[in-house]
CSV table of C-alpha atoms and ligand atoms in Angstrom, one decimal:
chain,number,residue,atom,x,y,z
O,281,UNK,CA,119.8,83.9,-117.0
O,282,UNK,CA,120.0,80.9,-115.1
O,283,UNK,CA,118.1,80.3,-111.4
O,284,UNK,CA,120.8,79.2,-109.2
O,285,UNK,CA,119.6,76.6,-107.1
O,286,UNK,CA,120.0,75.7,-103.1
O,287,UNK,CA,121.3,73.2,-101.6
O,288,UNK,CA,119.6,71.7,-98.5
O,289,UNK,CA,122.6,73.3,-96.5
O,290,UNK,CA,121.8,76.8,-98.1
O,291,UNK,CA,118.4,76.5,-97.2
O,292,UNK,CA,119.6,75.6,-93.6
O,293,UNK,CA,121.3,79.2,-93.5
O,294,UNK,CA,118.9,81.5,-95.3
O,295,UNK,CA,116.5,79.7,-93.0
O,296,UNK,CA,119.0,80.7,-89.5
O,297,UNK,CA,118.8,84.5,-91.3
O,298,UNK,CA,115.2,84.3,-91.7
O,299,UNK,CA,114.9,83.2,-88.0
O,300,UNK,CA,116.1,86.8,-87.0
O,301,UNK,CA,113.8,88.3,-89.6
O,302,UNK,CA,111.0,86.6,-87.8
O,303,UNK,CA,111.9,87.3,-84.3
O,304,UNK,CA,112.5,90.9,-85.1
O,305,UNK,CA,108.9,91.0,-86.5
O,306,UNK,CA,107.3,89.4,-83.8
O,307,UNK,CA,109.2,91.4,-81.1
O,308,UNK,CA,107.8,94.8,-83.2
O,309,UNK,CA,104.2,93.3,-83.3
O,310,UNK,CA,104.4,93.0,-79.6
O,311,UNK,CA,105.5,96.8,-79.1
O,312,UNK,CA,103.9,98.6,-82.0
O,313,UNK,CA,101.7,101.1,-80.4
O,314,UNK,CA,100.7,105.0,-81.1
O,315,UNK,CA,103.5,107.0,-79.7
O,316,UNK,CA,106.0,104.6,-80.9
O,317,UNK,CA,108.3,106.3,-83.9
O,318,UNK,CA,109.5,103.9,-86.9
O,319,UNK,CA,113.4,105.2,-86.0
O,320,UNK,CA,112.7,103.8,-82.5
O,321,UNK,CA,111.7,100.3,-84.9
O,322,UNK,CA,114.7,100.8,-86.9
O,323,UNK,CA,117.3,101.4,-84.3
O,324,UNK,CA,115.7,98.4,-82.3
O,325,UNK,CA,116.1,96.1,-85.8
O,326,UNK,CA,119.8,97.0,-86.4
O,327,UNK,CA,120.7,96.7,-82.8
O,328,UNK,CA,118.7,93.2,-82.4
O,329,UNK,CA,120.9,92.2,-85.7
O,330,UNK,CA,124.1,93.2,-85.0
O,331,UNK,CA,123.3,91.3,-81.4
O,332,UNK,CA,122.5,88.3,-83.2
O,333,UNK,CA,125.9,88.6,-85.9
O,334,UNK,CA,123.6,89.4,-88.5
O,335,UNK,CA,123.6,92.9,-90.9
O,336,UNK,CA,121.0,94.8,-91.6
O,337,UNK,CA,121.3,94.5,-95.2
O,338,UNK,CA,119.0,96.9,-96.8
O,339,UNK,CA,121.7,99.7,-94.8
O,340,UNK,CA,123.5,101.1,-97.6
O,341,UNK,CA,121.9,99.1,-100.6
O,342,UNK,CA,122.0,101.4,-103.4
O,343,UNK,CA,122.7,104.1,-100.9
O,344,UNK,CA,119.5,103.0,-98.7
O,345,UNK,CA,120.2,104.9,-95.4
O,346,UNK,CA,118.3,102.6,-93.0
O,347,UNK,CA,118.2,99.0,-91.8
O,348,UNK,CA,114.2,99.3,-92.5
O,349,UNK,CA,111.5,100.8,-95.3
O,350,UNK,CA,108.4,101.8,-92.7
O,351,UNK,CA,106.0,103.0,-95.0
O,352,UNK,CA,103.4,104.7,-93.6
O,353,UNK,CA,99.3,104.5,-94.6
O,354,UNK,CA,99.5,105.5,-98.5
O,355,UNK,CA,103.2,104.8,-99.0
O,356,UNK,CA,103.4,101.7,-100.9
O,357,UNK,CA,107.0,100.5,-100.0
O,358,UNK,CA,110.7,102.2,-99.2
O,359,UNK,CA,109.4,104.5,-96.7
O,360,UNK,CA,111.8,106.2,-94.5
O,361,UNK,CA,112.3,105.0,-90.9
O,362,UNK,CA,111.5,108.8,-88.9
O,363,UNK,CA,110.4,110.3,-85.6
O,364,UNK,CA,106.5,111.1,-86.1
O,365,UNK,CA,104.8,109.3,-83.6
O,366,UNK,CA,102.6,106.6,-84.8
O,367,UNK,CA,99.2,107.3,-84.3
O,368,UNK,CA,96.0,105.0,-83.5
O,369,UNK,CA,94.0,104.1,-87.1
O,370,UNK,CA,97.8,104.4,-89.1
O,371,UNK,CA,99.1,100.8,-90.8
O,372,UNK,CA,102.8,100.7,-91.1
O,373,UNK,CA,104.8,98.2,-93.3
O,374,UNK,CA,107.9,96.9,-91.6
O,375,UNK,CA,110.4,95.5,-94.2
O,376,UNK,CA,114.2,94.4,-93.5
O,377,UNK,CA,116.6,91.8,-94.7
O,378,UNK,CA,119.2,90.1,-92.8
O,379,UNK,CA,122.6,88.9,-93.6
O,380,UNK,CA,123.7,85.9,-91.7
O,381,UNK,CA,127.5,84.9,-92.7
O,382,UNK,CA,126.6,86.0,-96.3
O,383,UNK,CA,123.1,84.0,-97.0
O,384,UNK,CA,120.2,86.8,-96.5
O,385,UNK,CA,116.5,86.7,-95.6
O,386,UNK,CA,114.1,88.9,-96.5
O,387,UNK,CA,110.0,89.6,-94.7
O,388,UNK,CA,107.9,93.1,-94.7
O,389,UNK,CA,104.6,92.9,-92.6
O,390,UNK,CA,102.0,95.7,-92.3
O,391,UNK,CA,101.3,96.4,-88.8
O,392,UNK,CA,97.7,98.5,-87.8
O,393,UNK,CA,98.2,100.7,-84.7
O,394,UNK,CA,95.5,101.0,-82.3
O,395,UNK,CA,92.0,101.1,-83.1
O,396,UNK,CA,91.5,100.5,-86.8
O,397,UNK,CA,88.2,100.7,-89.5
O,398,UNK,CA,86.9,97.3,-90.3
O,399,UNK,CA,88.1,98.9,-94.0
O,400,UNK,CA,91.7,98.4,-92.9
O,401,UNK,CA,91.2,95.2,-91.2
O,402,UNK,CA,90.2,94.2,-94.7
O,403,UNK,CA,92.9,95.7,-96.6
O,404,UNK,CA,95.3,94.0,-94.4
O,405,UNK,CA,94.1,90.6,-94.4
O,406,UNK,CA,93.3,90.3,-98.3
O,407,UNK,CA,96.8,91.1,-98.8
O,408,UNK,CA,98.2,88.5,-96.6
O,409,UNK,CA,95.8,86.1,-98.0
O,410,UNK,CA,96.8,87.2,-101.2
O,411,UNK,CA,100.2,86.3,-99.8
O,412,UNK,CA,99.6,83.1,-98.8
O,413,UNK,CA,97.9,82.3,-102.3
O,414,UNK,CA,101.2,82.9,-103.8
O,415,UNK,CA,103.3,80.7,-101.6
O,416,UNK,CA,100.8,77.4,-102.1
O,417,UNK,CA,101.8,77.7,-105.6
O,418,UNK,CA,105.4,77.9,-104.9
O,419,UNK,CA,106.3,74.3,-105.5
O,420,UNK,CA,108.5,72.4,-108.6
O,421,UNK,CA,106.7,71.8,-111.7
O,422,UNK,CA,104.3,74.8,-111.4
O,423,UNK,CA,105.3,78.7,-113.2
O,424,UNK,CA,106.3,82.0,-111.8
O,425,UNK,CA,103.3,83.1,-113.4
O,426,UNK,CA,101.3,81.0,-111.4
O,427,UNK,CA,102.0,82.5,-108.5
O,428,UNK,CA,101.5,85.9,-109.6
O,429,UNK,CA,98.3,84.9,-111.2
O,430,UNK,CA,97.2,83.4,-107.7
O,431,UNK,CA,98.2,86.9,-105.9
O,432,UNK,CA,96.5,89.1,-108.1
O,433,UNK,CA,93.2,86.9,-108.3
O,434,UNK,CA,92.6,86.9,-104.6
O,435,UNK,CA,93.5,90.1,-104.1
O,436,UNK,CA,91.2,91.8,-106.6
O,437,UNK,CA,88.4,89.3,-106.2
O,438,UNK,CA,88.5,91.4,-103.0
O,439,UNK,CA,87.8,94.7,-104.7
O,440,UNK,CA,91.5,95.5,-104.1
O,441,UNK,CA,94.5,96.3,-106.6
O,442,UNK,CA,98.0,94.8,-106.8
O,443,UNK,CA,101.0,97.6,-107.5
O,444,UNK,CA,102.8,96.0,-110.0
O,445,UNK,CA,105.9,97.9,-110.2
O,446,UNK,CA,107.3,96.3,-107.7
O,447,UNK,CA,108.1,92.6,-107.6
O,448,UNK,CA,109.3,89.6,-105.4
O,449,UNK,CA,113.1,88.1,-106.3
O,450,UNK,CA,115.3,85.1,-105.9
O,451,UNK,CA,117.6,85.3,-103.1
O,452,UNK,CA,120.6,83.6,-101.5
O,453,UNK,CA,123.6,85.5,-101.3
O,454,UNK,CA,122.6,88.5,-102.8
O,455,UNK,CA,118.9,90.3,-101.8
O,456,UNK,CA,117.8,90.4,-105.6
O,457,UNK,CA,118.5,87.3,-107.7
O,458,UNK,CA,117.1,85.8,-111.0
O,459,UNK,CA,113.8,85.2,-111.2
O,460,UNK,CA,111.8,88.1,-110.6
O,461,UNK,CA,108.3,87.3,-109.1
O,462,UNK,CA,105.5,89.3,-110.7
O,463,UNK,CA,102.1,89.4,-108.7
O,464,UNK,CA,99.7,89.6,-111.1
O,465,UNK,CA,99.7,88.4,-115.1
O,466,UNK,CA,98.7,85.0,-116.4
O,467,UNK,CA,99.2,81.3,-114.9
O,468,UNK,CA,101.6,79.0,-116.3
O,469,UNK,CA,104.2,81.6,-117.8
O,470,UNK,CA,107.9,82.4,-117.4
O,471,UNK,CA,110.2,80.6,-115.3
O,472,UNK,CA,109.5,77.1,-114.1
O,473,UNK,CA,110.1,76.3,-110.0
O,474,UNK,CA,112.6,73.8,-109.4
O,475,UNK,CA,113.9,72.1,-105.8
O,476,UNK,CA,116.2,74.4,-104.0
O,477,UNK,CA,115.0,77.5,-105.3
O,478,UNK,CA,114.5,80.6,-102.9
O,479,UNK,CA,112.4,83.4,-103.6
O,480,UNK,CA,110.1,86.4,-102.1
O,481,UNK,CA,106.3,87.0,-102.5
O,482,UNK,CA,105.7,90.2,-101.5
O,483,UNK,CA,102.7,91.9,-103.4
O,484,UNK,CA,101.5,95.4,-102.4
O,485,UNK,CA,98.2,95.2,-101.9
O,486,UNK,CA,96.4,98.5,-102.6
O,487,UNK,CA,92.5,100.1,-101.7
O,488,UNK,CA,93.1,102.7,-104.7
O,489,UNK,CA,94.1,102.3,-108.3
O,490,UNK,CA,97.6,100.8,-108.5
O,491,UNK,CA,99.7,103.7,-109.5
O,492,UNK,CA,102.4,105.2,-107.5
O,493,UNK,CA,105.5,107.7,-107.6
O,494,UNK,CA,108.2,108.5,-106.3
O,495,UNK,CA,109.1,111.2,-103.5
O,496,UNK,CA,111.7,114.0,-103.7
O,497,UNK,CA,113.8,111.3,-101.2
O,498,UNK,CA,114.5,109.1,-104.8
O,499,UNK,CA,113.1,106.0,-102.1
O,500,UNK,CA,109.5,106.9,-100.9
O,501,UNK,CA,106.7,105.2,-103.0
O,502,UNK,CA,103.7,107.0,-102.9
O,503,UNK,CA,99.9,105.8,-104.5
O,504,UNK,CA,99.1,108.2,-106.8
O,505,UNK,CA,95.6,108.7,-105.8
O,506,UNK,CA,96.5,108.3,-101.7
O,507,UNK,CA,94.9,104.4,-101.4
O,508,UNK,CA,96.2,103.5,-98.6
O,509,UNK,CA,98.4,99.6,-98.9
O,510,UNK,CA,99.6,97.2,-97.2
O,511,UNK,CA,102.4,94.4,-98.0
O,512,UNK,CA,103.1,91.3,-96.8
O,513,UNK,CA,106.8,89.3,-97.7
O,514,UNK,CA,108.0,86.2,-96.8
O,515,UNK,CA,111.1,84.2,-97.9
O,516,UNK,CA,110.0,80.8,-99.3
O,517,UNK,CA,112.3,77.8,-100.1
O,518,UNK,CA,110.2,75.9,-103.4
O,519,UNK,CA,111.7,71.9,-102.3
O,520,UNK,CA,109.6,69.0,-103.9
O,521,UNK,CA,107.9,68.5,-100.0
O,522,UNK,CA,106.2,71.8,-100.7
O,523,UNK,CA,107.2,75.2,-99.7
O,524,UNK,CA,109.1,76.2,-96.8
O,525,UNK,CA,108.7,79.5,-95.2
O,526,UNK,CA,111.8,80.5,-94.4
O,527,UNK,CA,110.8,84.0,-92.2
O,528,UNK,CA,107.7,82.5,-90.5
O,529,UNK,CA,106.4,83.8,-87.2
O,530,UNK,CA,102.8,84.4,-86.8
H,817,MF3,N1,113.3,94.4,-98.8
H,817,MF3,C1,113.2,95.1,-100.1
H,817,MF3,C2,112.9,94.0,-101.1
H,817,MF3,O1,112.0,93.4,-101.1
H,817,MF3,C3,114.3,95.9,-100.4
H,817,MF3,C4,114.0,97.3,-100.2
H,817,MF3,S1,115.1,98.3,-101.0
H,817,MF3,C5,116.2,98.8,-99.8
H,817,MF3,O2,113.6,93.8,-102.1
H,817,MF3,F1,117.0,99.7,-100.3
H,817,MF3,F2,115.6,99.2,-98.8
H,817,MF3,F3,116.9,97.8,-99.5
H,818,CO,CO1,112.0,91.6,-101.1
């Protein structure tokens, strides 16, 4: 299968749908709070992108009822959006895409609400660091593999474990596009990064053992053993000035 590549122009609209991505995250992380509900977040994200002319694209994606997965303490990703009250100690991962004129952008970010352990406070920045490992390796001439190798490397140097059934993804016009982005396996393997393409890193990051099912819903990914995760996603542009973060906001 062959990557298809973006122009400087299509990097200029993933980048306009990755602006709403961002603001949306940043308006959440200003409100999250116990007694807030995740369908409060949800209605708040669709109403903010239909504001904006943007679609909530995860919203009917394989039959996904919601514009966002809010997974909730030991749900690793594709959590339903529902009206529990969050509640201080929880972490909550936020993830959504947006589709701007047809060009999407994709971000997840784990929130903590209230007061948290320094435990969590650990879980949560290893995985964004473990993040951010992958995108410095997102630039032409290096391997998919590199990046995943990058991920897995920080995060388990940290004592933590990277799910690995679920993966990062070109995108563009559509939300999953050739290549897929492993977080973990060995450097310099698989695809090679060229200018212009646009991808996710998104590893979940896990306290437990890296297993996980999935709940009676057909969506809700569960650890196995109840570790609780966290998951940080950005879409990243890979251009031969290094990479662009296309959903930045922190
Ligand atoms: N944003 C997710 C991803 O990274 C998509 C979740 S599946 C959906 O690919 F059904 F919710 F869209
Ligand atoms: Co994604």
């Amino acid at each position: 299968m062959a990557v298809e590549l973006k122009s400087r122009e299509h990097i200029r609209e993933i980048r306009k749908a990755g602006r709403i991505v961002a603001a949306c995250h940043r308006a959440i992380s200003k409100s999250i709070a116990p007694g807030v509900t995740t369908l409060e977040i949800d209605r708040f994200v669709e109403r903010f992108m239909l504001e904006r002319g943007a679609k909530p694209a995860q919203k009917g994606y394989k039959g996904y009822p919601y514009a966002t997965c809010a997974s909730l303490n030991d749900v690793a990703c594709h959590g339903f959006p529902d009206v529990a009250p969050l509640e201080s100690g929880d972490i909550v991962t936020i993830d959504m895409v947006a589709d701007l004129d047809g060009w999407l952008a994709d971000s997840a970010w784990t929130y903590s609400i209230g007061k948290t352990t320094a435990a969590t406070e650990k879980l949560l920045r290893v995985s964004k660091q473990a993040m951010l490992a992958g995108v410095k390796m997102a630039v032409p001439g290096n391997y998919i593999g590199d990046i995943g190798y990058a991920v897995q490397r920080k995060a388990e140097r940290e004592g933590f474990q990277v799910v690995s059934k679920f993966v990062g993804h070109g995108i563009g016009r559509s939300m999953h596009e050739f290549p897929q982005v492993d977080h973990h396996g060995p450097a310099g393997q698989g695809v090679k990064l060229e200018d212009g393409m646009v991808i996710t890193i998104e590893p979940i990051v896990t306290t437990g053992r890296a297993d996980v099912f999935i709940a009676q819903d057909g969506w809700t990914a569960k650890t196995v053993d109840g570790g609780w995760s966290a998951q940080f996603e950005h879409t990243i542009a890979v251009t031969k000035d290094g990479p662009i973060v296309l959903t930045r906001w922190d």
